[in-house]
C-alpha atoms as an extended CHARMM CRD file, in Angstrom:
* protein
*
       178  EXT
         1         1  MET       CA            101.9110000000       14.8550000000        8.5640000000  PROA      1               0.0000000000
         2         2  ILE       CA            103.1360000000       18.4670000000        8.6260000000  PROA      2               0.0000000000
         3         3  LEU       CA            105.7760000000       20.4570000000        6.4460000000  PROA      3               0.0000000000
         4         4  ASN       CA            107.4510000000       23.0790000000        8.2220000000  PROA      4               0.0000000000
         5         5  GLY       CA            110.4490000000       24.4670000000        6.4150000000  PROA      5               0.0000000000
         6         6  ASN       CA            112.4040000000       21.5370000000        4.8480000000  PROA      6               0.0000000000
         7         7  ALA       CA            111.2250000000       18.9570000000        8.0240000000  PROA      7               0.0000000000
         8         8  VAL       CA            108.2470000000       16.8070000000        7.8960000000  PROA      8               0.0000000000
         9         9  HSD       CA            106.5160000000       16.1650000000       11.4840000000  PROA      9               0.0000000000
        10        10  LYS       CA            104.3390000000       13.4860000000       12.2970000000  PROA      10              0.0000000000
        11        11  SER       CA            101.1750000000       14.9790000000       14.3670000000  PROA      11              0.0000000000
        12        12  HSD       CA             99.7600000000       13.4730000000       16.7890000000  PROA      12              0.0000000000
        13        13  TYR       CA             96.7800000000       11.8080000000       14.7560000000  PROA      13              0.0000000000
        14        14  ASP       CA             99.4930000000       10.5430000000       12.6930000000  PROA      14              0.0000000000
        15        15  ILE       CA            101.1980000000        8.8530000000       15.6130000000  PROA      15              0.0000000000
        16        16  LEU       CA             98.3730000000        7.0010000000       17.0510000000  PROA      16              0.0000000000
        17        17  GLY       CA             96.8340000000        6.3930000000       13.4260000000  PROA      17              0.0000000000
        18        18  VAL       CA             93.3040000000        7.9830000000       13.5140000000  PROA      18              0.0000000000
        19        19  GLU       CA             91.6730000000       10.7290000000       11.0990000000  PROA      19              0.0000000000
        20        20  GLU       CA             91.7250000000       14.1140000000       12.3530000000  PROA      20              0.0000000000
        21        21  ASP       CA             87.8410000000       13.8110000000       13.0880000000  PROA      21              0.0000000000
        22        22  ALA       CA             87.8230000000       10.9610000000       15.1120000000  PROA      22              0.0000000000
        23        23  ASN       CA             85.7260000000       10.6460000000       17.8670000000  PROA      23              0.0000000000
        24        24  TYR       CA             87.2540000000       10.3540000000       21.7810000000  PROA      24              0.0000000000
        25        25  GLU       CA             85.9200000000        6.7700000000       21.4630000000  PROA      25              0.0000000000
        26        26  ASP       CA             87.8470000000        5.8180000000       18.3800000000  PROA      26              0.0000000000
        27        27  ILE       CA             91.1340000000        7.7110000000       19.6200000000  PROA      27              0.0000000000
        28        28  ARG       CA             90.8180000000        5.9450000000       22.9770000000  PROA      28              0.0000000000
        29        29  ALA       CA             90.4490000000        2.4280000000       21.1340000000  PROA      29              0.0000000000
        30        30  VAL       CA             93.4300000000        2.9850000000       19.6350000000  PROA      30              0.0000000000
        31        31  TYR       CA             95.3300000000        4.5030000000       21.8670000000  PROA      31              0.0000000000
        32        32  ARG       CA             94.4870000000        1.4710000000       24.3240000000  PROA      32              0.0000000000
        33        33  SER       CA             95.5540000000       -1.0110000000       21.3370000000  PROA      33              0.0000000000
        34        34  ALA       CA             98.6880000000        0.8760000000       21.0900000000  PROA      34              0.0000000000
        35        35  ILE       CA             99.8260000000        1.5690000000       24.3930000000  PROA      35              0.0000000000
        36        36  LEU       CA             99.9020000000       -2.2620000000       25.2650000000  PROA      36              0.0000000000
        37        37  SER       CA            101.8120000000       -2.9890000000       22.1660000000  PROA      37              0.0000000000
        38        38  PHE       CA            104.4700000000       -0.5160000000       22.9500000000  PROA      38              0.0000000000
        39        39  HSD       CA            104.2150000000       -0.6280000000       26.7150000000  PROA      39              0.0000000000
        40        40  PRO       CA            108.1000000000       -0.9730000000       28.2680000000  PROA      40              0.0000000000
        41        41  ASP       CA            107.2650000000       -3.9150000000       30.5890000000  PROA      41              0.0000000000
        42        42  LYS       CA            106.2620000000       -6.1000000000       27.4240000000  PROA      42              0.0000000000
        43        43  LEU       CA            109.9520000000       -5.5990000000       26.3040000000  PROA      43              0.0000000000
        44        44  HSD       CA            111.6500000000       -8.1940000000       28.6800000000  PROA      44              0.0000000000
        45        45  SER       CA            113.7680000000       -9.8580000000       26.1000000000  PROA      45              0.0000000000
        46        46  ALA       CA            115.3740000000       -6.9940000000       24.5220000000  PROA      46              0.0000000000
        47        47  SER       CA            118.5600000000       -5.5740000000       26.2090000000  PROA      47              0.0000000000
        48        48  ASP       CA            118.4230000000       -2.4460000000       27.9720000000  PROA      48              0.0000000000
        49        49  SER       CA            120.7160000000       -0.4860000000       25.3130000000  PROA      49              0.0000000000
        50        50  SER       CA            119.1550000000       -2.1660000000       22.4580000000  PROA      50              0.0000000000
        51        51  PRO       CA            118.2030000000        0.1720000000       19.3480000000  PROA      51              0.0000000000
        52        52  SER       CA            114.7410000000       -1.5910000000       19.1900000000  PROA      52              0.0000000000
        53        53  LYS       CA            114.3870000000       -0.7050000000       22.9000000000  PROA      53              0.0000000000
        54        54  ARG       CA            114.9970000000        2.5750000000       22.5560000000  PROA      54              0.0000000000
        55        55  GLU       CA            112.3600000000        2.9290000000       19.7940000000  PROA      55              0.0000000000
        56        56  THR       CA            110.0730000000        0.8670000000       21.1230000000  PROA      56              0.0000000000
        57        57  GLU       CA            110.2500000000        3.2900000000       24.3650000000  PROA      57              0.0000000000
        58        58  ASN       CA            110.3360000000        6.4980000000       22.4000000000  PROA      58              0.0000000000
        59        59  ARG       CA            107.1340000000        5.4320000000       20.3720000000  PROA      59              0.0000000000
        60        60  PHE       CA            105.7260000000        4.5530000000       23.6130000000  PROA      60              0.0000000000
        61        61  LEU       CA            106.2580000000        8.3310000000       24.8320000000  PROA      61              0.0000000000
        62        62  GLU       CA            104.7660000000        9.4120000000       21.5320000000  PROA      62              0.0000000000
        63        63  ILE       CA            101.5860000000        7.5550000000       21.9380000000  PROA      63              0.0000000000
        64        64  GLN       CA            101.3290000000        8.8230000000       25.8570000000  PROA      64              0.0000000000
        65        65  LYS       CA            102.0510000000       12.4910000000       24.8990000000  PROA      65              0.0000000000
        66        66  ALA       CA             99.3130000000       12.0840000000       21.4420000000  PROA      66              0.0000000000
        67        67  TRP       CA             97.0650000000       10.7510000000       24.2360000000  PROA      67              0.0000000000
        68        68  GLU       CA             97.4630000000       13.3640000000       26.7340000000  PROA      68              0.0000000000
        69        69  ILE       CA             96.4980000000       16.0220000000       24.1240000000  PROA      69              0.0000000000
        70        70  LEU       CA             93.8340000000       14.5360000000       21.7710000000  PROA      70              0.0000000000
        71        71  SER       CA             91.9270000000       13.1240000000       25.1910000000  PROA      71              0.0000000000
        72        72  ASP       CA             90.9160000000       16.5420000000       26.4870000000  PROA      72              0.0000000000
        73        73  GLN       CA             88.7710000000       18.4290000000       24.4430000000  PROA      73              0.0000000000
        74        74  ARG       CA             90.1390000000       21.5470000000       25.7370000000  PROA      74              0.0000000000
        75        75  SER       CA             93.8320000000       21.0350000000       24.4640000000  PROA      75              0.0000000000
        76        76  ARG       CA             92.8200000000       18.7830000000       21.5310000000  PROA      76              0.0000000000
        77        77  THR       CA             91.1850000000       22.4830000000       20.5250000000  PROA      77              0.0000000000
        78        78  ILE       CA             94.3110000000       24.3350000000       20.6330000000  PROA      78              0.0000000000
        79        79  TYR       CA             96.4750000000       21.5430000000       18.9630000000  PROA      79              0.0000000000
        80        80  ASP       CA             93.9450000000       21.5750000000       16.2840000000  PROA      80              0.0000000000
        81        81  ASN       CA             94.4870000000       25.5640000000       15.9180000000  PROA      81              0.0000000000
        82        82  GLU       CA             98.3590000000       24.8490000000       16.0170000000  PROA      82              0.0000000000
        83        83  LEU       CA             97.7400000000       22.6580000000       13.4970000000  PROA      83              0.0000000000
        84        84  ARG       CA             95.8180000000       24.9380000000       11.4420000000  PROA      84              0.0000000000
        85        85  SER       CA             98.1790000000       27.8630000000       11.5130000000  PROA      85              0.0000000000
        86        86  LEU       CA            100.9910000000       25.7560000000       10.9340000000  PROA      86              0.0000000000
        87        87  ARG       CA             99.5160000000       24.8170000000        7.4390000000  PROA      87              0.0000000000
        88        88  GLN       CA             98.7600000000       28.0630000000        6.8610000000  PROA      88              0.0000000000
        89        89  ASP       CA            102.3130000000       29.9210000000        8.0500000000  PROA      89              0.0000000000
        90        90  ALA       CA            103.9230000000       29.9260000000        4.9640000000  PROA      90              0.0000000000
        91        91  ALA       CA            101.8790000000       32.8570000000        3.0750000000  PROA      91              0.0000000000
        92        92  THR       CA            101.2260000000       35.4480000000        5.4580000000  PROA      92              0.0000000000
        93        93  SER       CA            101.9120000000       38.6320000000        4.6730000000  PROA      93              0.0000000000
        94        94  GLU       CA            102.4600000000       40.2800000000        8.1110000000  PROA      94              0.0000000000
        95        95  ASP       CA            101.5730000000       39.6510000000       11.6110000000  PROA      95              0.0000000000
        96        96  ILE       CA             99.0150000000       41.5680000000       13.4190000000  PROA      96              0.0000000000
        97        97  GLY       CA             97.6050000000       42.3080000000       17.1560000000  PROA      97              0.0000000000
        98        98  VAL       CA             94.2160000000       42.7650000000       18.1720000000  PROA      98              0.0000000000
        99        99  ASP       CA             94.6880000000       46.0510000000       18.6480000000  PROA      99              0.0000000000
       100       100  ASP       CA             95.3430000000       46.8080000000       15.0470000000  PROA      100             0.0000000000
       101       101  LEU       CA             91.7500000000       45.3850000000       14.5230000000  PROA      101             0.0000000000
       102       102  LYS       CA             88.7330000000       47.8190000000       14.0530000000  PROA      102             0.0000000000
       103       103  ILE       CA             85.6470000000       46.2640000000       16.3760000000  PROA      103             0.0000000000
       104       104  GLU       CA             82.0290000000       46.3620000000       15.3960000000  PROA      104             0.0000000000
       105       105  ALA       CA             79.4430000000       45.0490000000       17.1570000000  PROA      105             0.0000000000
       106       106  ALA       CA             76.5660000000       43.3060000000       15.3110000000  PROA      106             0.0000000000
       107       107  GLY       CA             73.8690000000       42.0970000000       17.9300000000  PROA      107             0.0000000000
       108       108  ASP       CA             75.7310000000       39.8630000000       20.1630000000  PROA      108             0.0000000000
       109       109  VAL       CA             78.6470000000       39.1220000000       17.9840000000  PROA      109             0.0000000000
       110       110  LEU       CA             81.6640000000       41.1400000000       17.6460000000  PROA      110             0.0000000000
       111       111  GLU       CA             83.3700000000       41.4840000000       14.0010000000  PROA      111             0.0000000000
       112       112  LEU       CA             87.0790000000       42.0500000000       13.8440000000  PROA      112             0.0000000000
       113       113  SER       CA             88.4140000000       43.5140000000       10.6660000000  PROA      113             0.0000000000
       114       114  TYR       CA             91.7980000000       44.8120000000        9.3990000000  PROA      114             0.0000000000
       115       115  PRO       CA             92.5380000000       46.3260000000        6.0040000000  PROA      115             0.0000000000
       116       116  CYS       CA             94.1400000000       44.5740000000        3.2290000000  PROA      116             0.0000000000
       117       117  ARG       CA             96.3680000000       46.4470000000        0.7330000000  PROA      117             0.0000000000
       118       118  CYS       CA             93.8340000000       45.4510000000       -2.0000000000  PROA      118             0.0000000000
       119       119  GLY       CA             91.3010000000       47.3120000000       -0.7220000000  PROA      119             0.0000000000
       120       120  ASP       CA             89.1300000000       44.8220000000        1.0270000000  PROA      120             0.0000000000
       121       121  PHE       CA             89.7200000000       43.3630000000        4.4340000000  PROA      121             0.0000000000
       122       122  TYR       CA             90.8200000000       40.0920000000        6.7670000000  PROA      122             0.0000000000
       123       123  VAL       CA             87.8390000000       39.3960000000        8.8200000000  PROA      123             0.0000000000
       124       124  ILE       CA             87.0510000000       37.5310000000       11.7340000000  PROA      124             0.0000000000
       125       125  ASP       CA             83.9380000000       37.5170000000       14.3710000000  PROA      125             0.0000000000
       126       126  SER       CA             83.3530000000       36.4610000000       17.7960000000  PROA      126             0.0000000000
       127       127  LEU       CA             82.0770000000       33.1620000000       17.0610000000  PROA      127             0.0000000000
       128       128  ASP       CA             84.7940000000       32.2000000000       15.0320000000  PROA      128             0.0000000000
       129       129  LEU       CA             86.9640000000       32.8290000000       17.7880000000  PROA      129             0.0000000000
       130       130  ALA       CA             85.1270000000       30.6980000000       20.0690000000  PROA      130             0.0000000000
       131       131  ASP       CA             85.4180000000       27.5160000000       17.2570000000  PROA      131             0.0000000000
       132       132  ILE       CA             89.1560000000       28.1230000000       17.7810000000  PROA      132             0.0000000000
       133       133  GLY       CA             89.3810000000       27.9660000000       21.4520000000  PROA      133             0.0000000000
       134       134  CYS       CA             89.6380000000       31.9820000000       22.0160000000  PROA      134             0.0000000000
       135       135  PRO       CA             86.1110000000       32.8450000000       23.2690000000  PROA      135             0.0000000000
       136       136  VAL       CA             85.4030000000       36.5620000000       23.4300000000  PROA      136             0.0000000000
       137       137  VAL       CA             84.0750000000       37.3800000000       27.1410000000  PROA      137             0.0000000000
       138       138  ARG       CA             81.7740000000       40.3000000000       28.1320000000  PROA      138             0.0000000000
       139       139  ASP       CA             82.1140000000       40.9230000000       31.7840000000  PROA      139             0.0000000000
       140       140  GLY       CA             79.9890000000       44.0690000000       32.5480000000  PROA      140             0.0000000000
       141       141  LYS       CA             81.9940000000       46.9130000000       30.2860000000  PROA      141             0.0000000000
       142       142  GLU       CA             84.8060000000       44.8220000000       29.7770000000  PROA      142             0.0000000000
       143       143  ILE       CA             85.3040000000       42.7730000000       26.4570000000  PROA      143             0.0000000000
       144       144  PHE       CA             88.1430000000       40.2440000000       26.2660000000  PROA      144             0.0000000000
       145       145  ILE       CA             89.5080000000       37.2290000000       24.2330000000  PROA      145             0.0000000000
       146       146  GLU       CA             90.1100000000       34.2550000000       26.3990000000  PROA      146             0.0000000000
       147       147  THR       CA             93.4500000000       31.9340000000       25.8040000000  PROA      147             0.0000000000
       148       148  SER       CA             93.6670000000       28.5440000000       27.0730000000  PROA      148             0.0000000000
       149       149  LYS       CA             96.1480000000       28.4430000000       30.1170000000  PROA      149             0.0000000000
       150       150  ASP       CA             97.1790000000       31.9160000000       29.7430000000  PROA      150             0.0000000000
       151       151  LEU       CA             99.2330000000       30.9920000000       26.4580000000  PROA      151             0.0000000000
       152       152  PRO       CA             99.3730000000       33.1610000000       23.5470000000  PROA      152             0.0000000000
       153       153  ALA       CA             97.2770000000       32.0490000000       20.3490000000  PROA      153             0.0000000000
       154       154  SER       CA             97.2670000000       32.6110000000       16.6090000000  PROA      154             0.0000000000
       155       155  VAL       CA             95.1040000000       32.6280000000       13.8000000000  PROA      155             0.0000000000
       156       156  VAL       CA             95.8990000000       33.1420000000       10.0860000000  PROA      156             0.0000000000
       157       157  LEU       CA             92.9760000000       35.3120000000        8.1550000000  PROA      157             0.0000000000
       158       158  PRO       CA             92.6070000000       35.8050000000        4.3950000000  PROA      158             0.0000000000
       159       159  CYS       CA             91.8760000000       38.5850000000        2.6850000000  PROA      159             0.0000000000
       160       160  GLY       CA             88.1070000000       38.3610000000        1.3810000000  PROA      160             0.0000000000
       161       161  SER       CA             89.0900000000       39.3340000000       -2.1270000000  PROA      161             0.0000000000
       162       162  CYS       CA             93.0730000000       38.5740000000       -2.8680000000  PROA      162             0.0000000000
       163       163  SER       CA             95.6860000000       35.7050000000       -1.7620000000  PROA      163             0.0000000000
       164       164  LEU       CA             97.2630000000       37.3820000000        1.2680000000  PROA      164             0.0000000000
       165       165  LYS       CA             96.8900000000       36.5330000000        4.4740000000  PROA      165             0.0000000000
       166       166  VAL       CA             98.0750000000       37.6050000000        7.8980000000  PROA      166             0.0000000000
       167       167  ARG       CA             98.3510000000       35.8320000000       11.1660000000  PROA      167             0.0000000000
       168       168  LEU       CA             96.7130000000       37.6250000000       14.3170000000  PROA      168             0.0000000000
       169       169  LEU       CA             98.1750000000       37.1980000000       17.4670000000  PROA      169             0.0000000000
       170       170  ILE       CA             96.2900000000       37.1540000000       20.6090000000  PROA      170             0.0000000000
       171       171  ASN       CA             97.9230000000       37.6010000000       23.8300000000  PROA      171             0.0000000000
       172       172  PRO       CA             96.0410000000       35.6670000000       26.6800000000  PROA      172             0.0000000000
       173       173  ASN       CA             93.0520000000       37.8370000000       28.2000000000  PROA      173             0.0000000000
       174       174  THR       CA             93.3520000000       40.3280000000       25.1500000000  PROA      174             0.0000000000
       175       175  ARG       CA             90.9800000000       43.3410000000       25.9830000000  PROA      175             0.0000000000
       176       176  LEU       CA             88.7740000000       44.6870000000       23.3120000000  PROA      176             0.0000000000
       177       177  GLU       CA             87.5590000000       48.5080000000       23.0150000000  PROA      177             0.0000000000
       178       178  LEU       CA             84.5230000000       48.9170000000       20.9920000000  PROA      178             0.0000000000
């Protein structure tokens, strides 16, 4: 479940009834069972406008959408990042862009940082970005951050010392300058 303002939303994991760390085969097995239970062709006896038939059709569509997202590793990674971001949204002090960050190379890893008002830093590196589905790609002298399907992405960064957080907004294929 996700709390967003006063609303509570079911995650795709909640819809299928699986844990967020479930593997593909577990998700597939639960999906197949659920889709058979809620398939519209199994509802011959209910009238076309009955509330129970509409609820079942809506449930079928929710299950189908959850499967579409969770069955594809790339879309699942993006979805997991969005869930994480939604859960952390409440406490961000500001939104920042990649161009606001100081970038330092430490071998093959790039470290991106932003100063906090407490004197410490918000930090993320290229390995962390790759883990959330936004890999840093080097193409000759150009360095950029990829996002899925050219969609913007965001990640909440905590300060190293205090309780403040910022949201890093990443536009599609953002170029980095060392």
